[in-house]
Amino acid sequence: CEAYGLKEYVEFDPSVVRGLAYYTGVVFEAFDRKGELRAICGGGRYDQLLSLYGARQPVPCVGFGFGDCVIMELLEERGLVPGAGHSVDFVVAAYDRSMMQ
């Protein structure tokens, strides 16, 4: 981290384990700088995953996903959520039992 100038932003923790079996290498999680929230995002290396979906040969991949709830908490805490008015233009309702299936 220090060699890349990231020491202030990145902490290496070899004890991190993600619960998905398709990871084949390094995994990671990202947290807010204060460390008050659960992980904002997490991901890792998964070289064989695309083979499950039809790839004819292993494709090296790295990916991540993040949760909208944690991002919203962080944005609200920092006052960065833009004001959005609540309005309803249309309401669609099923009035026939056959439409509710």
PDB file of C-alpha atoms in Angstrom:
ATOM      1  CA  CYS A   1       0.000   0.000   0.000  1.00  0.00           C
ATOM      2  CA  GLU A   2       2.777   2.408   0.901  1.00  0.00           C
ATOM      3  CA  ALA A   3       4.653   1.812  -2.375  1.00  0.00           C
ATOM      4  CA  TYR A   4       1.563   2.877  -4.318  1.00  0.00           C
ATOM      5  CA  GLY A   5       0.831   5.914  -2.135  1.00  0.00           C
ATOM      6  CA  LEU A   6      -2.304   4.327  -0.701  1.00  0.00           C
ATOM      7  CA  LYS A   7      -1.239   3.840   2.915  1.00  0.00           C
ATOM      8  CA  GLU A   8      -3.644   6.557   4.099  1.00  0.00           C
ATOM      9  CA  TYR A   9      -6.593   4.829   2.387  1.00  0.00           C
ATOM     10  CA  VAL A  10      -5.889   1.085   2.403  1.00  0.00           C
ATOM     11  CA  GLU A  11      -5.339  -1.365   5.219  1.00  0.00           C
ATOM     12  CA  PHE A  12      -4.245  -4.904   4.455  1.00  0.00           C
ATOM     13  CA  ASP A  13      -6.068  -7.511   6.538  1.00  0.00           C
ATOM     14  CA  PRO A  14      -5.286 -11.125   5.614  1.00  0.00           C
ATOM     15  CA  SER A  15      -8.074 -12.373   7.907  1.00  0.00           C
ATOM     16  CA  VAL A  16     -10.873 -11.131   5.594  1.00  0.00           C
ATOM     17  CA  VAL A  17     -12.955 -14.034   4.327  1.00  0.00           C
ATOM     18  CA  ARG A  18     -15.941 -13.583   2.024  1.00  0.00           C
ATOM     19  CA  GLY A  19     -18.687 -16.185   2.168  1.00  0.00           C
ATOM     20  CA  LEU A  20     -19.068 -16.989  -1.517  1.00  0.00           C
ATOM     21  CA  ALA A  21     -17.453 -20.187  -2.778  1.00  0.00           C
ATOM     22  CA  TYR A  22     -16.591 -18.879  -6.256  1.00  0.00           C
ATOM     23  CA  TYR A  23     -13.705 -16.678  -5.115  1.00  0.00           C
ATOM     24  CA  THR A  24     -10.345 -18.062  -6.251  1.00  0.00           C
ATOM     25  CA  GLY A  25      -7.924 -15.492  -4.865  1.00  0.00           C
ATOM     26  CA  VAL A  26      -7.705 -12.244  -2.951  1.00  0.00           C
ATOM     27  CA  VAL A  27     -10.926 -10.850  -1.503  1.00  0.00           C
ATOM     28  CA  PHE A  28     -11.529  -7.343  -0.209  1.00  0.00           C
ATOM     29  CA  GLU A  29     -13.986  -5.124   1.625  1.00  0.00           C
ATOM     30  CA  ALA A  30     -14.250  -1.345   1.738  1.00  0.00           C
ATOM     31  CA  PHE A  31     -15.343   0.634   4.780  1.00  0.00           C
ATOM     32  CA  ASP A  32     -15.949   4.280   5.599  1.00  0.00           C
ATOM     33  CA  ARG A  33     -12.854   6.035   6.913  1.00  0.00           C
ATOM     34  CA  LYS A  34     -14.293   6.354  10.415  1.00  0.00           C
ATOM     35  CA  GLY A  35     -14.924   2.612  10.511  1.00  0.00           C
ATOM     36  CA  GLU A  36     -18.398   3.107  11.949  1.00  0.00           C
ATOM     37  CA  LEU A  37     -20.454   1.310   9.295  1.00  0.00           C
ATOM     38  CA  ARG A  38     -20.449  -2.246   8.047  1.00  0.00           C
ATOM     39  CA  ALA A  39     -18.692  -2.887   4.732  1.00  0.00           C
ATOM     40  CA  ILE A  40     -19.727  -0.508   1.956  1.00  0.00           C
ATOM     41  CA  CYS A  41     -18.648  -2.995  -0.683  1.00  0.00           C
ATOM     42  CA  GLY A  42     -16.839  -6.267  -1.061  1.00  0.00           C
ATOM     43  CA  GLY A  43     -15.487  -8.429  -3.804  1.00  0.00           C
ATOM     44  CA  GLY A  44     -12.540 -10.360  -5.046  1.00  0.00           C
ATOM     45  CA  ARG A  45     -10.971 -12.580  -7.666  1.00  0.00           C
ATOM     46  CA  TYR A  46     -13.031 -15.323  -9.313  1.00  0.00           C
ATOM     47  CA  ASP A  47     -11.377 -16.986 -12.274  1.00  0.00           C
ATOM     48  CA  GLN A  48     -13.769 -19.900 -12.868  1.00  0.00           C
ATOM     49  CA  LEU A  49     -17.103 -18.126 -12.325  1.00  0.00           C
ATOM     50  CA  LEU A  50     -17.803 -17.369 -15.976  1.00  0.00           C
ATOM     51  CA  SER A  51     -17.320 -21.051 -16.829  1.00  0.00           C
ATOM     52  CA  LEU A  52     -20.521 -21.708 -14.880  1.00  0.00           C
ATOM     53  CA  TYR A  53     -22.310 -19.469 -17.395  1.00  0.00           C
ATOM     54  CA  GLY A  54     -20.892 -21.010 -20.546  1.00  0.00           C
ATOM     55  CA  ALA A  55     -17.398 -19.557 -20.993  1.00  0.00           C
ATOM     56  CA  ARG A  56     -15.349 -22.147 -22.916  1.00  0.00           C
ATOM     57  CA  GLN A  57     -12.156 -21.339 -21.033  1.00  0.00           C
ATOM     58  CA  PRO A  58     -11.372 -19.748 -17.653  1.00  0.00           C
ATOM     59  CA  VAL A  59     -11.639 -15.963 -17.753  1.00  0.00           C
ATOM     60  CA  PRO A  60      -9.666 -14.066 -15.092  1.00  0.00           C
ATOM     61  CA  CYS A  61     -12.072 -11.724 -13.306  1.00  0.00           C
ATOM     62  CA  VAL A  62     -12.229  -9.321 -10.396  1.00  0.00           C
ATOM     63  CA  GLY A  63     -15.466  -7.770  -9.286  1.00  0.00           C
ATOM     64  CA  PHE A  64     -17.340  -6.231  -6.410  1.00  0.00           C
ATOM     65  CA  GLY A  65     -20.804  -5.328  -5.279  1.00  0.00           C
ATOM     66  CA  PHE A  66     -22.089  -2.813  -2.783  1.00  0.00           C
ATOM     67  CA  GLY A  67     -25.233  -2.307  -0.778  1.00  0.00           C
ATOM     68  CA  ASP A  68     -27.454   0.686  -1.271  1.00  0.00           C
ATOM     69  CA  CYS A  69     -28.379   0.855   2.438  1.00  0.00           C
ATOM     70  CA  VAL A  70     -24.809   1.449   3.595  1.00  0.00           C
ATOM     71  CA  ILE A  71     -24.181   4.015   0.837  1.00  0.00           C
ATOM     72  CA  MET A  72     -27.377   5.864   1.810  1.00  0.00           C
ATOM     73  CA  GLU A  73     -26.356   5.877   5.484  1.00  0.00           C
ATOM     74  CA  LEU A  74     -22.991   7.335   4.578  1.00  0.00           C
ATOM     75  CA  LEU A  75     -24.440   9.969   2.233  1.00  0.00           C
ATOM     76  CA  GLU A  76     -27.097  10.986   4.766  1.00  0.00           C
ATOM     77  CA  GLU A  77     -24.475  11.288   7.515  1.00  0.00           C
ATOM     78  CA  ARG A  78     -22.467  13.633   5.306  1.00  0.00           C
ATOM     79  CA  GLY A  79     -25.473  15.627   4.075  1.00  0.00           C
ATOM     80  CA  LEU A  80     -24.896  14.538   0.474  1.00  0.00           C
ATOM     81  CA  VAL A  81     -28.326  13.120  -0.381  1.00  0.00           C
ATOM     82  CA  PRO A  82     -29.984  15.430  -2.903  1.00  0.00           C
ATOM     83  CA  GLY A  83     -33.491  16.541  -2.043  1.00  0.00           C
ATOM     84  CA  ALA A  84     -36.026  14.667  -4.092  1.00  0.00           C
ATOM     85  CA  GLY A  85     -39.668  15.532  -3.954  1.00  0.00           C
ATOM     86  CA  HIS A  86     -42.117  12.735  -3.397  1.00  0.00           C
ATOM     87  CA  SER A  87     -44.967  12.679  -5.856  1.00  0.00           C
ATOM     88  CA  VAL A  88     -47.192  10.159  -7.572  1.00  0.00           C
ATOM     89  CA  ASP A  89     -48.282  10.671 -11.156  1.00  0.00           C
ATOM     90  CA  PHE A  90     -50.169   7.417 -11.681  1.00  0.00           C
ATOM     91  CA  VAL A  91     -51.525   4.565  -9.606  1.00  0.00           C
ATOM     92  CA  VAL A  92     -52.166   1.206 -11.247  1.00  0.00           C
ATOM     93  CA  ALA A  93     -54.384  -1.197  -9.342  1.00  0.00           C
ATOM     94  CA  ALA A  94     -55.760  -4.622 -10.199  1.00  0.00           C
ATOM     95  CA  TYR A  95     -59.542  -4.682  -9.803  1.00  0.00           C
ATOM     96  CA  ASP A  96     -60.129  -8.227 -11.052  1.00  0.00           C
ATOM     97  CA  ARG A  97     -58.878 -11.358  -9.258  1.00  0.00           C
ATOM     98  CA  SER A  98     -57.532 -12.751 -12.555  1.00  0.00           C
ATOM     99  CA  MET A  99     -55.227  -9.736 -12.809  1.00  0.00           C
ATOM    100  CA  MET A 100     -53.641 -10.498  -9.434  1.00  0.00           C
ATOM    101  CA  GLN A 101     -51.965 -13.750 -10.492  1.00  0.00           C
TER     102      GLN A 101
END
